[in-house]
């Protein structure tokens, strides 16, 4: 099983550029989420979705958009990249919104110059 | 606000010894906790979970203890091996993560 697949694995952007981080899962999970991980700060929730067509903001949503048109895919869009968005981004999925273990992808390492 | 935090950012143990990683939480209503392991260059991986109606849960070489009175949980790894070297996170309700403890196992 592929589990949660994130692409690309690495990306370098210039300030002001936009891009989409892709996330796909093949486990038919309803719940999907995006986190960013910065040194010494653990994982912080950006956006999440409890099912196709439903998204909501997490702890640090500013500068990011998401959509959920299918159960499988949950892309994260950076509208106008800023150096503060340099981070490692993880996508996760699970059966439920809470009280369930999440399955994580291997991350996208993003640098904004 | 509510928070989840680990007591020590780093822990170094000798191969074969037992390891104990601690975590504190602030929300007394929290009813579900997960421990994740993150190896270098990888995403977090589920190790073990515990619900608030339990004080202890055991897995293969791992045990999680939950003390609701002092809002504290711990992850115990028996006979620690080099492959256990990683960053360990506790997560409240599976979603709110602590900063992590880096475990280094010395041969």
mmCIF file of C-alpha atoms in Angstrom:
data_model
loop_
_atom_site.group_PDB
_atom_site.id
_atom_site.type_symbol
_atom_site.label_atom_id
_atom_site.label_comp_id
_atom_site.label_asym_id
_atom_site.label_seq_id
_atom_site.Cartn_x
_atom_site.Cartn_y
_atom_site.Cartn_z
ATOM 1 C CA UNK A 1 0.000 0.000 0.000
ATOM 2 C CA UNK A 2 1.217 3.496 -0.850
ATOM 3 C CA UNK A 3 -0.445 5.123 2.185
ATOM 4 C CA UNK A 4 -0.014 8.922 2.081
ATOM 5 C CA UNK A 5 2.000 10.250 -0.866
ATOM 6 C CA UNK A 6 3.370 13.786 -0.976
ATOM 7 C CA UNK A 7 4.918 15.531 -3.947
ATOM 8 C CA UNK A 8 7.322 17.116 -4.494
ATOM 9 C CA UNK A 9 9.836 16.003 -1.845
ATOM 10 C CA UNK A 10 11.913 19.177 -2.195
ATOM 11 C CA UNK A 11 11.157 22.619 -3.607
ATOM 12 C CA UNK A 12 12.887 25.984 -3.695
ATOM 13 C CA UNK A 13 10.797 29.069 -4.425
ATOM 14 C CA UNK A 14 11.415 32.759 -4.717
ATOM 15 C CA UNK A 15 9.495 35.189 -2.556
ATOM 16 C CA UNK A 16 6.128 35.956 -4.126
ATOM 17 C CA UNK A 17 5.864 32.785 -6.172
ATOM 18 C CA UNK A 18 2.913 30.456 -5.745
ATOM 19 C CA UNK A 19 2.850 26.689 -5.748
ATOM 20 C CA UNK A 20 0.769 23.670 -4.806
ATOM 21 C CA UNK A 21 1.915 20.850 -2.570
ATOM 22 C CA UNK A 22 0.205 17.635 -3.510
ATOM 23 C CA UNK A 23 -1.111 14.998 -1.098
ATOM 24 C CA UNK A 24 -2.907 11.784 -1.947
ATOM 25 C CA UNK A 25 -4.013 8.836 0.192
ATOM 26 C CA UNK A 26 -5.295 5.442 -0.862
ATOM 27 C CA UNK A 27 -6.851 4.313 2.424
ATOM 28 C CA UNK A 28 -10.287 5.889 1.883
ATOM 29 C CA UNK A 29 -9.781 8.061 4.972
ATOM 30 C CA UNK A 30 -12.297 10.829 5.500
ATOM 31 C CA UNK A 31 -10.038 13.060 7.555
ATOM 32 C CA UNK A 32 -6.967 14.747 6.076
ATOM 33 C CA UNK A 33 -4.737 17.469 7.409
ATOM 34 C CA UNK A 34 -1.672 19.572 6.684
ATOM 35 C CA UNK A 35 1.036 20.400 9.221
ATOM 36 C CA UNK A 36 4.203 22.387 9.115
ATOM 37 C CA UNK A 37 7.232 21.412 11.153
ATOM 38 C CA UNK A 38 9.813 23.954 12.205
ATOM 39 C CA UNK A 39 12.905 23.257 14.329
ATOM 40 C CA UNK A 40 12.065 22.832 18.004
ATOM 41 C CA UNK A 41 8.354 23.509 17.517
ATOM 42 C CA UNK A 42 6.780 20.170 16.763
ATOM 43 C CA UNK A 43 3.994 20.016 14.202
ATOM 44 C CA UNK A 44 1.465 22.808 13.808
ATOM 45 C CA UNK A 45 -1.864 22.288 12.084
ATOM 46 C CA UNK A 46 -2.436 24.468 9.011
ATOM 47 C CA UNK A 47 -5.729 23.243 7.527
ATOM 48 C CA UNK A 48 -7.803 20.111 7.759
ATOM 49 C CA UNK A 49 -10.734 18.415 6.058
ATOM 50 C CA UNK A 50 -13.326 16.046 7.486
ATOM 51 C CA UNK A 51 -14.504 14.914 4.056
ATOM 52 C CA UNK A 52 -14.795 15.843 0.410
ATOM 53 C CA UNK A 53 -16.032 19.402 0.012
ATOM 54 C CA UNK A 54 -15.357 20.355 3.646
ATOM 55 C CA UNK A 55 -12.280 22.203 4.863
ATOM 56 C CA UNK A 56 -11.437 24.259 7.927
ATOM 57 C CA UNK A 57 -8.585 26.265 9.388
ATOM 58 C CA UNK A 58 -6.100 24.978 11.898
ATOM 59 C CA UNK A 59 -3.648 26.791 14.129
ATOM 60 C CA UNK A 60 -1.581 28.573 11.433
ATOM 61 C CA UNK A 61 -3.710 28.981 8.265
ATOM 62 C CA UNK A 62 -2.541 32.406 7.029
ATOM 63 C CA UNK A 63 -0.920 32.333 3.600
ATOM 64 C CA UNK A 64 -2.294 28.894 2.707
ATOM 65 C CA UNK A 65 -5.366 27.616 0.870
ATOM 66 C CA UNK A 66 -6.766 24.106 0.596
ATOM 67 C CA UNK A 67 -9.534 22.321 -1.246
ATOM 68 C CA UNK A 68 -10.929 18.786 -1.068
ATOM 69 C CA UNK A 69 -12.707 17.817 -4.252
ATOM 70 C CA UNK A 70 -12.170 14.085 -3.767
ATOM 71 C CA UNK A 71 -11.649 11.793 -0.782
ATOM 72 C CA UNK A 72 -8.169 10.885 -2.016
ATOM 73 C CA UNK A 73 -6.586 14.295 -2.644
ATOM 74 C CA UNK A 74 -5.918 17.282 -0.422
ATOM 75 C CA UNK A 75 -3.609 19.864 -2.062
ATOM 76 C CA UNK A 76 -2.092 22.772 -0.150
ATOM 77 C CA UNK A 77 -1.585 26.040 -2.018
ATOM 78 C CA UNK A 78 0.861 28.767 -1.119
ATOM 79 C CA UNK A 79 -0.592 31.941 -2.561
ATOM 80 C CA UNK A 80 2.469 34.227 -2.405
ATOM 81 C CA UNK A 81 5.458 32.519 -0.828
ATOM 82 C CA UNK A 82 7.288 34.276 1.999
ATOM 83 C CA UNK A 83 10.589 33.309 3.707
ATOM 84 C CA UNK A 84 8.601 32.609 6.905
ATOM 85 C CA UNK A 85 6.981 29.723 5.074
ATOM 86 C CA UNK A 86 10.282 27.899 4.772
ATOM 87 C CA UNK A 87 9.511 24.656 6.557
ATOM 88 C CA UNK A 88 8.839 20.949 6.196
ATOM 89 C CA UNK A 89 5.217 20.245 5.336
ATOM 90 C CA UNK A 90 3.462 17.018 6.258
ATOM 91 C CA UNK A 91 0.147 15.702 5.078
ATOM 92 C CA UNK A 92 -1.746 13.168 7.171
ATOM 93 C CA UNK A 93 -4.933 11.161 6.997
ATOM 94 C CA UNK A 94 -7.051 9.122 9.406
ATOM 95 C CA UNK A 95 -10.463 7.542 9.803
ATOM 96 C CA UNK A 96 -11.708 10.263 12.121
ATOM 97 C CA UNK A 97 -10.976 13.877 13.000
ATOM 98 C CA UNK A 98 -9.749 13.083 16.470
ATOM 99 C CA UNK A 99 -9.152 10.114 18.705
ATOM 100 C CA UNK A 100 -7.599 8.232 15.797
ATOM 101 C CA UNK A 101 -3.951 7.677 14.823
ATOM 102 C CA UNK A 102 -2.917 9.646 11.769
ATOM 103 C CA UNK A 103 -0.918 8.282 8.847
ATOM 104 C CA UNK A 104 1.719 10.722 7.638
ATOM 105 C CA UNK A 105 3.475 11.224 4.340
ATOM 106 C CA UNK A 106 7.241 11.709 4.224
ATOM 107 C CA UNK A 107 6.988 15.469 3.833
ATOM 108 C CA UNK A 108 7.842 18.250 1.412
ATOM 109 C CA UNK A 109 10.901 20.322 2.268
ATOM 110 C CA UNK A 110 10.220 23.856 1.089
ATOM 111 C CA UNK A 111 12.705 26.731 1.000
ATOM 112 C CA UNK A 112 11.656 30.268 0.173
ATOM 113 C CA UNK A 113 14.453 32.596 -0.909
ATOM 114 C CA UNK B 1 -4.186 28.274 26.156
ATOM 115 C CA UNK B 2 -3.994 24.545 25.980
ATOM 116 C CA UNK B 3 -0.624 22.983 25.353
ATOM 117 C CA UNK B 4 1.198 19.714 25.060
ATOM 118 C CA UNK B 5 4.858 19.576 25.931
ATOM 119 C CA UNK B 6 7.677 17.196 26.522
ATOM 120 C CA UNK B 7 9.906 17.547 29.535
ATOM 121 C CA UNK B 8 13.309 17.151 27.872
ATOM 122 C CA UNK B 9 14.290 17.953 24.288
ATOM 123 C CA UNK B 10 17.045 15.337 24.186
ATOM 124 C CA UNK B 11 17.699 11.980 25.814
ATOM 125 C CA UNK B 12 20.782 9.822 25.441
ATOM 126 C CA UNK B 13 20.812 6.193 26.593
ATOM 127 C CA UNK B 14 23.071 3.180 26.301
ATOM 128 C CA UNK B 15 22.015 0.341 24.047
ATOM 129 C CA UNK B 16 20.135 -2.236 26.073
ATOM 130 C CA UNK B 17 18.977 0.217 28.729
ATOM 131 C CA UNK B 18 15.365 1.242 29.193
ATOM 132 C CA UNK B 19 14.269 4.689 27.997
ATOM 133 C CA UNK B 20 11.576 6.896 29.473
ATOM 134 C CA UNK B 21 10.217 9.884 27.584
ATOM 135 C CA UNK B 22 7.827 12.180 29.386
ATOM 136 C CA UNK B 23 5.040 14.482 28.250
ATOM 137 C CA UNK B 24 2.727 16.910 30.051
ATOM 138 C CA UNK B 25 -0.596 18.236 28.886
ATOM 139 C CA UNK B 26 -2.774 21.071 30.112
ATOM 140 C CA UNK B 27 -6.321 20.165 29.064
ATOM 141 C CA UNK B 28 -7.873 18.002 31.774
ATOM 142 C CA UNK B 29 -10.695 17.060 29.365
ATOM 143 C CA UNK B 30 -8.283 15.370 26.945
ATOM 144 C CA UNK B 31 -9.269 11.752 26.496
ATOM 145 C CA UNK B 32 -6.901 10.357 23.875
ATOM 146 C CA UNK B 33 -3.144 10.446 23.433
ATOM 147 C CA UNK B 34 -0.746 9.081 20.843
ATOM 148 C CA UNK B 35 2.981 8.593 20.754
ATOM 149 C CA UNK B 36 4.680 8.994 17.385
ATOM 150 C CA UNK B 37 8.231 8.213 16.281
ATOM 151 C CA UNK B 38 9.894 10.309 13.606
ATOM 152 C CA UNK B 39 13.085 9.141 11.949
ATOM 153 C CA UNK B 40 15.302 11.509 10.008
ATOM 154 C CA UNK B 41 13.762 12.497 6.674
ATOM 155 C CA UNK B 42 10.500 10.676 7.384
ATOM 156 C CA UNK B 43 7.037 11.544 8.584
ATOM 157 C CA UNK B 44 5.857 10.676 12.104
ATOM 158 C CA UNK B 45 4.925 7.043 12.582
ATOM 159 C CA UNK B 46 2.330 5.768 15.052
ATOM 160 C CA UNK B 47 3.779 3.803 17.989
ATOM 161 C CA UNK B 48 1.053 3.404 20.584
ATOM 162 C CA UNK B 49 -2.032 5.186 21.862
ATOM 163 C CA UNK B 50 -4.008 5.336 25.087
ATOM 164 C CA UNK B 51 -7.471 6.522 26.034
ATOM 165 C CA UNK B 52 -8.297 8.248 29.281
ATOM 166 C CA UNK B 53 -10.167 5.241 30.677
ATOM 167 C CA UNK B 54 -6.816 3.433 30.918
ATOM 168 C CA UNK B 55 -3.716 4.065 33.043
ATOM 169 C CA UNK B 56 -1.351 1.814 31.140
ATOM 170 C CA UNK B 57 -1.075 0.194 27.768
ATOM 171 C CA UNK B 58 1.625 -2.126 26.486
ATOM 172 C CA UNK B 59 2.897 -2.863 23.028
ATOM 173 C CA UNK B 60 5.951 -4.598 21.707
ATOM 174 C CA UNK B 61 8.820 -3.251 23.866
ATOM 175 C CA UNK B 62 6.846 -0.073 24.541
ATOM 176 C CA UNK B 63 4.561 0.935 27.399
ATOM 177 C CA UNK B 64 2.589 4.133 27.790
ATOM 178 C CA UNK B 65 1.556 5.324 31.242
ATOM 179 C CA UNK B 66 -1.125 7.955 31.774
ATOM 180 C CA UNK B 67 -1.492 9.891 35.017
ATOM 181 C CA UNK B 68 -4.619 12.006 34.729
ATOM 182 C CA UNK B 69 -4.192 13.475 38.202
ATOM 183 C CA UNK B 70 -1.038 15.357 37.247
ATOM 184 C CA UNK B 71 -1.796 15.425 33.495
ATOM 185 C CA UNK B 72 1.299 13.505 32.538
ATOM 186 C CA UNK B 73 2.065 10.608 30.264
ATOM 187 C CA UNK B 74 5.237 8.704 29.552
ATOM 188 C CA UNK B 75 6.579 6.365 26.927
ATOM 189 C CA UNK B 76 8.825 3.584 28.134
ATOM 190 C CA UNK B 77 10.997 1.684 25.664
ATOM 191 C CA UNK B 78 12.481 -1.551 26.939
ATOM 192 C CA UNK B 79 15.953 -2.725 25.913
ATOM 193 C CA UNK B 80 16.561 0.302 23.712
ATOM 194 C CA UNK B 81 18.187 -0.460 20.365
ATOM 195 C CA UNK B 82 20.068 1.752 17.877
ATOM 196 C CA UNK B 83 17.017 1.608 15.609
ATOM 197 C CA UNK B 84 15.045 3.402 18.313
ATOM 198 C CA UNK B 85 17.071 6.571 17.741
ATOM 199 C CA UNK B 86 14.545 9.145 16.541
ATOM 200 C CA UNK B 87 12.414 12.064 17.676
ATOM 201 C CA UNK B 88 9.396 11.056 19.746
ATOM 202 C CA UNK B 89 6.220 13.148 19.922
ATOM 203 C CA UNK B 90 3.208 12.914 22.141
ATOM 204 C CA UNK B 91 -0.031 14.152 20.611
ATOM 205 C CA UNK B 92 -3.233 15.069 22.384
ATOM 206 C CA UNK B 93 -6.405 13.809 20.684
ATOM 207 C CA UNK B 94 -4.051 12.772 17.893
ATOM 208 C CA UNK B 95 -3.868 16.347 16.617
ATOM 209 C CA UNK B 96 -2.036 18.634 19.064
ATOM 210 C CA UNK B 97 1.663 17.841 19.135
ATOM 211 C CA UNK B 98 4.401 18.527 21.619
ATOM 212 C CA UNK B 99 7.817 19.740 20.496
ATOM 213 C CA UNK B 100 9.397 16.292 20.597
ATOM 214 C CA UNK B 101 12.261 14.538 22.393
ATOM 215 C CA UNK B 102 15.269 13.377 20.408
ATOM 216 C CA UNK B 103 16.381 9.952 21.630
ATOM 217 C CA UNK B 104 19.964 8.946 20.879
ATOM 218 C CA UNK B 105 21.044 5.380 21.558
ATOM 219 C CA UNK B 106 24.767 4.873 22.143
ATOM 220 C CA UNK B 107 26.230 1.479 21.151
#
